[in-house]
Tab-separated table of C-alpha atoms and ligand atoms in Angstrom:
chain	number	residue	atom	x	y	z
M	1	UNK	CA	2.143	6.985	-18.370
M	2	UNK	CA	-0.481	6.772	-15.635
M	3	UNK	CA	-0.234	9.373	-12.886
M	4	UNK	CA	-2.494	10.348	-10.044
M	5	UNK	CA	-2.934	13.057	-7.473
M	6	UNK	CA	-5.115	13.185	-4.383
M	7	UNK	CA	-6.597	16.113	-2.483
M	8	UNK	CA	-8.660	16.402	0.657
M	9	UNK	CA	-8.439	16.534	4.404
M	10	UNK	CA	-9.384	14.265	7.260
M	11	UNK	CA	-12.398	16.268	8.418
M	12	UNK	CA	-13.108	18.177	5.201
M	13	UNK	CA	-15.848	17.405	2.680
M	14	UNK	CA	-13.989	14.394	1.361
M	15	UNK	CA	-11.087	13.092	-0.683
M	16	UNK	CA	-10.633	13.522	-4.388
M	17	UNK	CA	-8.413	11.636	-6.783
M	18	UNK	CA	-7.571	12.210	-10.435
M	19	UNK	CA	-6.076	9.389	-12.471
M	20	UNK	CA	-4.590	10.519	-15.743
M	21	UNK	CA	-3.300	8.436	-18.654
M	22	UNK	CA	-5.445	5.403	-17.842
M	23	UNK	CA	-6.302	3.408	-21.007
M	24	UNK	CA	-9.819	3.248	-22.435
M	25	UNK	CA	-12.219	0.292	-22.494
M	26	UNK	CA	-11.418	-1.197	-19.088
M	27	UNK	CA	-14.568	-2.233	-17.200
M	28	UNK	CA	-14.893	0.062	-14.196
M	29	UNK	CA	-16.166	-2.240	-11.494
M	30	UNK	CA	-17.433	0.093	-8.752
M	31	UNK	CA	-18.505	-2.774	-6.521
M	32	UNK	CA	-14.959	-4.148	-6.598
M	33	UNK	CA	-13.473	-0.720	-5.793
M	34	UNK	CA	-15.807	-0.297	-2.802
M	35	UNK	CA	-14.863	-3.768	-1.559
M	36	UNK	CA	-11.207	-2.779	-1.732
M	37	UNK	CA	-11.950	0.390	0.255
M	38	UNK	CA	-13.593	-1.767	2.868
M	39	UNK	CA	-10.531	-4.039	3.084
M	40	UNK	CA	-8.484	-1.000	4.183
M	41	UNK	CA	-10.993	-0.085	6.845
M	42	UNK	CA	-11.335	-3.348	8.719
M	43	UNK	CA	-8.694	-4.899	10.925
M	44	UNK	CA	-8.256	-5.446	14.619
M	45	UNK	CA	-6.625	-2.473	16.353
M	46	UNK	CA	-8.202	0.326	14.351
M	47	UNK	CA	-10.131	3.133	16.050
M	48	UNK	CA	-13.932	3.375	16.065
M	49	UNK	CA	-13.711	6.113	13.462
M	50	UNK	CA	-13.695	3.185	11.050
M	51	UNK	CA	-17.350	2.437	11.960
M	52	UNK	CA	-18.217	5.955	10.950
M	53	UNK	CA	-16.424	6.126	7.617
M	54	UNK	CA	-17.660	3.209	5.463
M	55	UNK	CA	-16.032	4.601	2.374
M	56	UNK	CA	-17.739	4.609	-0.989
M	57	UNK	CA	-16.473	5.905	-4.274
M	58	UNK	CA	-18.312	8.404	-6.471
M	59	UNK	CA	-17.203	8.905	-10.067
M	60	UNK	CA	-17.220	12.366	-11.611
M	61	UNK	CA	-15.490	11.776	-14.941
M	62	UNK	CA	-13.655	9.376	-17.200
M	63	UNK	CA	-16.250	6.580	-17.279
M	64	UNK	CA	-19.024	6.002	-19.818
M	65	UNK	CA	-21.480	3.098	-19.744
M	66	UNK	CA	-19.310	1.349	-17.192
M	67	UNK	CA	-16.020	1.537	-19.128
M	68	UNK	CA	-13.019	3.867	-18.916
M	69	UNK	CA	-12.911	6.378	-21.774
M	70	UNK	CA	-9.239	7.381	-21.680
M	71	UNK	CA	-10.240	10.754	-20.175
M	72	UNK	CA	-8.946	11.667	-16.720
M	73	UNK	CA	-10.856	9.654	-14.100
M	74	UNK	CA	-12.069	11.857	-11.223
M	75	UNK	CA	-13.121	10.173	-8.013
M	76	UNK	CA	-14.605	11.346	-4.722
M	77	UNK	CA	-14.859	9.659	-1.346
M	78	UNK	CA	-17.099	11.676	0.967
M	79	UNK	CA	-16.062	12.087	4.585
M	80	UNK	CA	-18.692	11.428	7.194
M	81	UNK	CA	-17.023	13.148	10.115
M	82	UNK	CA	-17.109	16.692	8.769
M	83	UNK	CA	-19.059	18.362	11.555
M	84	UNK	CA	-16.384	17.943	14.182
M	85	UNK	CA	-15.364	21.193	15.858
M	86	UNK	CA	-11.741	21.469	14.879
M	87	UNK	CA	-9.688	23.001	17.664
M	88	UNK	CA	-6.190	24.288	16.931
M	89	UNK	CA	-3.373	21.952	17.967
M	90	UNK	CA	-0.495	23.632	19.772
M	91	UNK	CA	0.875	20.526	21.518
M	92	UNK	CA	2.632	18.738	18.641
M	93	UNK	CA	2.796	14.930	18.728
M	94	UNK	CA	6.264	13.386	18.468
M	95	UNK	CA	6.354	11.036	15.481
M	96	UNK	CA	3.883	13.109	13.442
M	97	UNK	CA	4.445	15.999	11.050
M	98	UNK	CA	2.817	18.370	13.609
M	99	UNK	CA	5.846	20.438	14.621
M	100	UNK	CA	7.900	20.413	11.417
M	101	UNK	CA	4.764	21.059	9.317
M	102	UNK	CA	3.589	23.964	11.497
M	103	UNK	CA	7.011	25.623	11.298
M	104	UNK	CA	7.433	24.947	7.581
M	105	UNK	CA	4.051	26.380	6.511
M	106	UNK	CA	4.092	29.152	9.147
M	107	UNK	CA	0.822	28.099	10.794
M	108	UNK	CA	-0.318	29.044	14.295
M	109	UNK	CA	-0.778	25.393	15.178
M	110	UNK	CA	-0.734	21.929	13.677
M	111	UNK	CA	-4.413	21.577	12.668
M	112	UNK	CA	-3.807	22.207	8.955
M	113	UNK	CA	-0.899	19.775	8.991
M	114	UNK	CA	-2.758	17.019	10.834
M	115	UNK	CA	-5.731	17.256	8.500
M	116	UNK	CA	-3.606	16.444	5.453
M	117	UNK	CA	-0.726	14.377	6.868
M	118	UNK	CA	-3.185	11.940	8.444
M	119	UNK	CA	-3.561	8.519	6.847
M	120	UNK	CA	-7.152	9.307	5.840
M	121	UNK	CA	-5.633	10.191	2.455
M	122	UNK	CA	-4.654	6.556	1.941
M	123	UNK	CA	-8.349	5.731	1.307
M	124	UNK	CA	-8.060	7.476	-2.058
M	125	UNK	CA	-4.804	5.659	-2.785
M	126	UNK	CA	-6.662	2.383	-2.293
M	127	UNK	CA	-9.360	3.574	-4.721
M	128	UNK	CA	-6.691	4.452	-7.306
M	129	UNK	CA	-4.865	1.183	-6.651
M	130	UNK	CA	-8.054	-0.805	-7.154
M	131	UNK	CA	-8.629	0.894	-10.520
M	132	UNK	CA	-5.074	-0.175	-11.400
M	133	UNK	CA	-5.841	-3.719	-10.223
M	134	UNK	CA	-8.714	-3.793	-12.743
M	135	UNK	CA	-6.148	-3.151	-15.472
M	136	UNK	CA	-3.694	-5.717	-14.080
M	137	UNK	CA	-6.460	-8.354	-14.050
M	138	UNK	CA	-6.514	-8.137	-17.861
M	139	UNK	CA	-2.989	-9.617	-17.778
M	140	UNK	CA	-3.707	-11.972	-14.876
M	141	UNK	CA	-1.302	-10.044	-12.669
M	142	UNK	CA	-2.346	-10.282	-9.030
M	143	UNK	CA	-1.215	-8.550	-5.882
M	144	UNK	CA	-1.367	-10.128	-2.415
M	145	UNK	CA	-0.395	-9.041	1.070
M	146	UNK	CA	-0.218	-10.424	4.563
M	147	UNK	CA	1.047	-9.402	7.971
M	148	UNK	CA	4.212	-11.142	9.076
M	149	UNK	CA	4.842	-9.331	12.348
M	150	UNK	CA	3.071	-7.094	14.863
M	151	UNK	CA	5.150	-5.910	17.793
M	152	UNK	CA	7.407	-8.832	18.647
M	153	UNK	CA	4.951	-11.517	17.501
M	154	UNK	CA	6.096	-12.987	14.217
M	155	UNK	CA	4.349	-15.405	11.874
M	156	UNK	CA	6.534	-18.503	11.598
M	157	UNK	CA	4.912	-19.828	8.410
M	158	UNK	CA	6.113	-18.867	4.955
M	159	UNK	CA	3.342	-18.681	2.353
M	160	UNK	CA	3.171	-21.628	-0.045
M	161	UNK	CA	0.717	-20.556	-2.734
M	162	UNK	CA	-1.967	-18.090	-3.746
M	163	UNK	CA	-4.696	-20.045	-1.953
M	164	UNK	CA	-2.832	-19.654	1.301
M	165	UNK	CA	-2.250	-15.953	0.673
M	166	UNK	CA	-6.009	-15.532	0.136
M	167	UNK	CA	-6.616	-16.754	3.695
M	168	UNK	CA	-5.137	-13.500	5.033
M	169	UNK	CA	-8.428	-11.900	3.918
M	170	UNK	CA	-10.263	-13.996	6.513
M	171	UNK	CA	-8.068	-12.903	9.407
M	172	UNK	CA	-8.801	-9.712	11.383
M	173	UNK	CA	-5.036	-9.123	11.589
M	174	UNK	CA	-4.310	-10.419	8.048
M	175	UNK	CA	-2.119	-13.357	9.041
M	176	UNK	CA	-2.073	-16.678	7.241
M	177	UNK	CA	-1.330	-18.559	10.430
M	178	UNK	CA	-4.212	-18.995	12.921
M	179	UNK	CA	-1.956	-19.634	15.931
M	180	UNK	CA	-0.206	-16.320	15.537
M	181	UNK	CA	-3.524	-14.519	15.056
M	182	UNK	CA	-4.567	-15.110	18.649
M	183	UNK	CA	-1.197	-14.005	20.012
M	184	UNK	CA	-1.300	-10.833	17.928
M	185	UNK	CA	-4.832	-9.941	19.044
M	186	UNK	CA	-3.717	-10.426	22.637
M	187	UNK	CA	-0.713	-8.198	22.003
M	188	UNK	CA	-2.910	-5.419	20.546
M	189	UNK	CA	-5.360	-5.698	23.468
M	190	UNK	CA	-2.468	-5.388	25.889
M	191	UNK	CA	-1.039	-2.334	24.081
M	192	UNK	CA	-4.474	-0.703	24.163
M	193	UNK	CA	-4.798	-1.388	27.890
M	194	UNK	CA	-1.405	0.177	28.452
M	195	UNK	CA	-2.507	3.174	26.345
M	196	UNK	CA	0.271	2.404	23.882
M	197	UNK	CA	0.523	1.532	20.189
M	198	UNK	CA	2.151	-1.046	17.896
M	199	UNK	CA	3.804	-1.316	14.494
M	200	UNK	CA	4.879	-4.323	12.465
M	201	UNK	CA	5.978	-5.799	9.168
M	202	UNK	CA	3.906	-6.637	6.088
M	203	UNK	CA	4.803	-8.714	3.061
M	204	UNK	CA	3.475	-7.889	-0.399
M	205	UNK	CA	3.621	-10.257	-3.373
M	206	UNK	CA	3.044	-9.543	-7.054
M	207	UNK	CA	2.192	-12.702	-9.053
M	208	UNK	CA	2.410	-13.466	-12.762
M	209	UNK	CA	4.727	-10.565	-13.504
M	210	UNK	CA	6.175	-10.507	-17.047
M	211	UNK	CA	9.931	-10.286	-17.560
M	212	UNK	CA	11.087	-6.782	-18.440
M	213	UNK	CA	9.147	-4.233	-16.370
M	214	UNK	CA	11.387	-1.374	-15.236
M	215	UNK	CA	14.870	-0.828	-16.654
M	216	UNK	CA	18.556	-0.885	-15.709
M	217	UNK	CA	19.352	2.034	-18.056
M	218	UNK	CA	18.940	4.893	-15.584
M	219	UNK	CA	18.379	5.346	-11.853
M	220	UNK	CA	14.832	6.621	-12.192
M	221	UNK	CA	13.673	3.742	-14.396
M	222	UNK	CA	14.536	0.973	-11.925
M	223	UNK	CA	11.491	-1.016	-10.843
M	224	UNK	CA	12.685	-1.676	-7.290
M	225	UNK	CA	13.438	2.036	-6.838
M	226	UNK	CA	9.954	2.970	-8.088
M	227	UNK	CA	8.289	0.465	-5.781
M	228	UNK	CA	10.415	1.623	-2.831
M	229	UNK	CA	9.438	5.251	-3.480
M	230	UNK	CA	5.752	4.399	-3.617
M	231	UNK	CA	5.870	2.282	-0.454
M	232	UNK	CA	8.010	4.734	1.530
M	233	UNK	CA	5.396	7.401	0.774
M	234	UNK	CA	2.816	5.565	2.910
M	235	UNK	CA	2.457	7.238	6.326
M	236	UNK	CA	4.247	5.263	9.030
M	237	UNK	CA	6.416	3.121	6.709
M	238	UNK	CA	10.071	3.230	7.730
M	239	UNK	CA	11.766	0.667	5.506
M	240	UNK	CA	11.414	-1.818	2.682
M	241	UNK	CA	13.397	-4.883	1.681
M	242	UNK	CA	13.125	-6.990	-1.469
M	243	UNK	CA	13.481	-10.773	-1.523
M	244	UNK	CA	15.969	-11.861	1.110
M	245	UNK	CA	16.514	-8.194	1.956
M	246	UNK	CA	18.781	-7.450	4.914
M	247	UNK	CA	19.347	-11.180	5.458
M	248	UNK	CA	21.446	-11.068	2.249
M	249	UNK	CA	24.309	-9.575	4.248
M	250	UNK	CA	24.674	-12.888	6.127
M	251	UNK	CA	24.982	-14.948	2.947
M	252	UNK	CA	27.809	-15.823	0.612
M	253	UNK	CA	27.191	-14.982	-3.035
M	254	UNK	CA	26.805	-18.687	-3.767
M	255	UNK	CA	23.979	-18.864	-1.203
M	256	UNK	CA	22.223	-15.763	-2.396
M	257	UNK	CA	21.814	-15.540	-6.153
M	258	UNK	CA	19.048	-17.372	-7.951
M	259	UNK	CA	20.641	-19.758	-10.449
M	260	UNK	CA	19.190	-19.848	-13.953
M	261	UNK	CA	17.683	-22.958	-15.608
M	262	UNK	CA	15.886	-23.646	-18.875
M	263	UNK	CA	13.194	-26.101	-19.932
M	264	UNK	CA	10.368	-26.299	-22.481
M	265	UNK	CA	8.575	-23.409	-20.734
M	266	UNK	CA	11.649	-21.186	-20.965
M	267	UNK	CA	14.052	-19.734	-18.394
M	268	UNK	CA	13.298	-20.249	-14.724
M	269	UNK	CA	14.772	-20.172	-11.200
M	270	UNK	CA	14.474	-22.606	-8.329
M	271	UNK	CA	14.803	-19.821	-5.733
M	272	UNK	CA	13.650	-16.208	-5.556
M	273	UNK	CA	16.050	-14.501	-3.167
M	274	UNK	CA	16.121	-11.453	-5.423
M	275	UNK	CA	12.379	-10.876	-4.904
M	276	UNK	CA	11.687	-10.915	-8.645
M	277	UNK	CA	13.843	-7.939	-9.626
M	278	UNK	CA	17.446	-7.865	-10.899
M	279	UNK	CA	19.169	-4.639	-11.974
M	280	UNK	CA	15.870	-2.778	-11.695
M	281	UNK	CA	14.127	-5.151	-14.133
M	282	UNK	CA	11.446	-7.735	-13.318
M	283	UNK	CA	12.863	-11.201	-14.026
M	284	UNK	CA	9.563	-13.092	-14.267
M	285	UNK	CA	9.554	-14.413	-10.711
M	286	UNK	CA	7.114	-13.125	-8.065
M	287	UNK	CA	7.848	-9.615	-6.855
M	288	UNK	CA	8.249	-9.969	-3.098
M	289	UNK	CA	8.962	-7.218	-0.601
M	290	UNK	CA	8.455	-6.514	3.064
M	291	UNK	CA	7.806	-3.115	4.636
M	292	UNK	CA	8.070	-2.050	8.257
M	293	UNK	CA	5.533	0.242	9.902
M	294	UNK	CA	6.485	2.110	13.047
M	295	UNK	CA	4.104	2.138	16.044
M	296	UNK	CA	1.250	4.668	15.662
M	297	UNK	CA	2.501	8.054	16.964
M	298	UNK	CA	-0.747	9.205	18.657
M	299	UNK	CA	-0.643	7.670	22.114
M	300	UNK	CA	-3.096	7.874	25.007
M	301	UNK	CA	-0.070	7.367	27.214
M	302	UNK	CA	1.214	10.896	27.020
M	303	UNK	CA	4.494	11.778	25.371
M	304	UNK	CA	6.400	14.891	26.283
M	305	UNK	CA	6.310	17.861	23.977
M	306	UNK	CA	6.488	21.660	24.046
M	307	UNK	CA	3.507	24.007	23.533
M	308	UNK	CA	4.102	25.946	20.306
M	309	UNK	CA	2.562	29.134	21.847
M	310	UNK	CA	3.748	29.141	25.445
M	311	UNK	CA	6.953	27.090	25.037
M	312	UNK	CA	6.021	25.251	28.222
M	313	UNK	CA	6.681	21.543	28.706
M	314	UNK	CA	3.334	19.838	28.125
M	315	UNK	CA	1.822	16.542	27.113
M	316	UNK	CA	1.135	15.867	23.419
M	317	UNK	CA	-2.368	16.281	22.005
M	318	UNK	CA	-4.460	13.117	21.842
M	319	UNK	CA	-7.040	12.639	19.097
M	320	UNK	CA	-9.018	9.466	18.456
M	321	UNK	CA	-6.500	7.078	17.020
M	322	UNK	CA	-5.684	3.522	15.975
M	323	UNK	CA	-3.694	1.285	18.324
M	324	UNK	CA	-2.323	-0.656	15.357
M	325	UNK	CA	-2.904	-0.136	11.621
M	326	UNK	CA	-0.551	-2.794	10.245
M	327	UNK	CA	-3.350	-4.930	8.670
M	328	UNK	CA	-4.678	-1.824	6.880
M	329	UNK	CA	-1.258	-0.791	5.666
M	330	UNK	CA	-1.164	-4.099	3.762
M	331	UNK	CA	-3.994	-2.890	1.536
M	332	UNK	CA	-2.407	0.509	0.997
M	333	UNK	CA	0.883	-1.192	0.051
M	334	UNK	CA	-0.935	-3.562	-2.354
M	335	UNK	CA	-2.524	-0.480	-3.931
M	336	UNK	CA	0.763	1.342	-4.387
M	337	UNK	CA	2.328	-1.760	-5.937
M	338	UNK	CA	-0.690	-2.103	-8.241
M	339	UNK	CA	-0.250	1.508	-9.332
M	340	UNK	CA	3.472	1.065	-10.093
M	341	UNK	CA	2.847	-2.174	-12.012
M	342	UNK	CA	-0.070	-0.762	-14.018
M	343	UNK	CA	2.043	2.232	-14.916
M	344	UNK	CA	4.899	-0.040	-16.017
M	345	UNK	CA	2.536	-2.149	-18.140
M	346	UNK	CA	1.205	0.944	-19.902
M	347	UNK	CA	4.724	2.359	-20.372
M	348	UNK	CA	6.189	-0.861	-21.730
M	349	UNK	CA	3.303	-2.010	-23.899
M	350	UNK	CA	2.100	1.447	-24.903
M	351	UNK	CA	-1.226	2.290	-26.453
M	352	UNK	CA	-4.281	4.272	-25.444
M	353	UNK	CA	-6.847	1.473	-25.309
M	354	UNK	CA	-6.697	-1.805	-23.430
M	355	UNK	CA	-6.953	-3.623	-26.778
M	356	UNK	CA	-3.773	-1.950	-28.051
M	357	UNK	CA	-1.862	-2.774	-24.855
M	358	UNK	CA	-3.064	-6.392	-24.914
M	359	UNK	CA	-2.022	-6.876	-28.503
M	360	UNK	CA	1.472	-5.532	-27.905
M	361	UNK	CA	1.700	-7.611	-24.707
M	362	UNK	CA	0.776	-10.840	-26.468
M	363	UNK	CA	3.293	-10.188	-29.264
M	364	UNK	CA	6.019	-9.632	-26.683
M	365	UNK	CA	5.062	-12.763	-24.739
M	366	UNK	CA	5.024	-14.963	-27.841
M	367	UNK	CA	8.411	-13.550	-28.937
M	368	UNK	CA	9.767	-14.466	-25.502
M	369	UNK	CA	8.638	-18.062	-25.990
M	370	UNK	CA	10.869	-18.290	-29.063
M	371	UNK	CA	13.991	-17.150	-27.191
H	401	LIG	C1	-3.784	3.003	7.379
H	401	LIG	C2	-3.039	3.883	8.341
H	401	LIG	C3	-3.657	4.292	9.515
H	401	LIG	C4	-2.995	5.121	10.424
H	401	LIG	N1	-3.651	5.508	11.568
H	401	LIG	C5	-3.048	6.365	12.419
H	401	LIG	C6	-3.737	6.827	13.590
H	401	LIG	O1	-4.900	6.476	13.868
H	401	LIG	N2	-3.076	7.682	14.413
H	401	LIG	C7	-1.805	8.097	14.154
H	401	LIG	O2	-1.267	8.864	14.929
H	401	LIG	N3	-1.121	7.663	13.085
H	401	LIG	C8	-1.716	6.820	12.194
H	401	LIG	N4	-1.019	6.382	11.083
H	401	LIG	C9	0.391	6.741	10.911
H	401	LIG	C10	0.619	8.206	10.676
H	401	LIG	O3	-0.232	8.688	9.651
H	401	LIG	C11	2.088	8.507	10.347
H	401	LIG	O4	2.913	7.889	11.274
H	401	LIG	C12	2.324	10.003	10.391
H	401	LIG	O5	1.610	10.619	9.332
H	401	LIG	C13	3.803	10.415	10.289
H	401	LIG	O6	4.370	9.991	9.102
H	401	LIG	P1	5.672	9.046	9.102
H	401	LIG	O7	5.410	8.006	10.128
H	401	LIG	O8	5.726	8.489	7.719
H	401	LIG	O9	6.850	9.881	9.452
H	401	LIG	C14	-1.676	5.548	10.164
H	401	LIG	C15	-1.058	5.142	8.957
H	401	LIG	C16	-1.733	4.324	8.058
H	401	LIG	C17	-1.065	3.926	6.776
């Protein structure tokens, strides 16, 4: 089993991550990991803190001569904004963990909460996710994401293929449809002018997924439940739907379920309304889910709150903040999916080295061909 933990605060020395249970002999491509970190940082609507950060990974353990050793992998991303004079926060922001966190940990103000609850931590998740993507590449499993909605502007196009999904990487708001891009940028500009913020919806797609990841045998083994947990843990995410999702409630059973066919290549479906998972098990189709991000809770346009010290009605604290982080959340969601899938691959195909996992994987896949 692969597991990871992160530590670190927004304005502390940096972020650390430890990945444990990762197989040996996987090429550790630092350049690729840094590129992934950069994908999280760019995107129209983010604050100018992004110019300052330019994240880079440093490796402390678990790698020798460019390959994973099977030892715990320890990573560091240094913060660049450490010299900021950190004032206490007594005017908690609605929509953040400021008030509940201050009360729960018995702090004088929300500074300690803000430092850790902030989405800065998601940089390390992207680093961990990119290490997991290196493992998935060995099995040609790929993870894509694109923005399908920001505010009330929705992309009308459905993606057709991987080439089209790749084009999201060329868009500052990660859409595959150029017409919508302009409308979304306008929307973000307008929100900024009005000192407000925006949320949206992202779609994440896992390609080339083998049948049989996850399990129906117990609640905590179900693949959709594991993915939902990992995605719901991303700051700002308020919901997830697989395949047709909530639209399923409008359908009859006959219009919903993906009928099963068979040809020389094996079993297949003509539709994928289930989003690639049935009964908590991957069914060989693409894994497809959408996640909704609420509007950023730090607003220039002041929201009402109560001072923790004086109990007076005041206006919430403002700190430099994004207007919209939906394009970035795509990359964090890709990373969490990559982690869940890598973990499932290691659990199902076992082994301590990539060679052992690959051999068990190819046996399984050739057995499937004979079914
Ligand atoms: C990539 C990313 C960037 C974010 N940037 C900000 C930000 O600049 N300001 C802010 O108030 N919230 C930001 N958020 C959202 C908050 O971190 C989140 O809403 C907050 O921690 C409360 O958690 P909850 O929304 O899950 O309840 C960001 C989230 C992500 C994933």
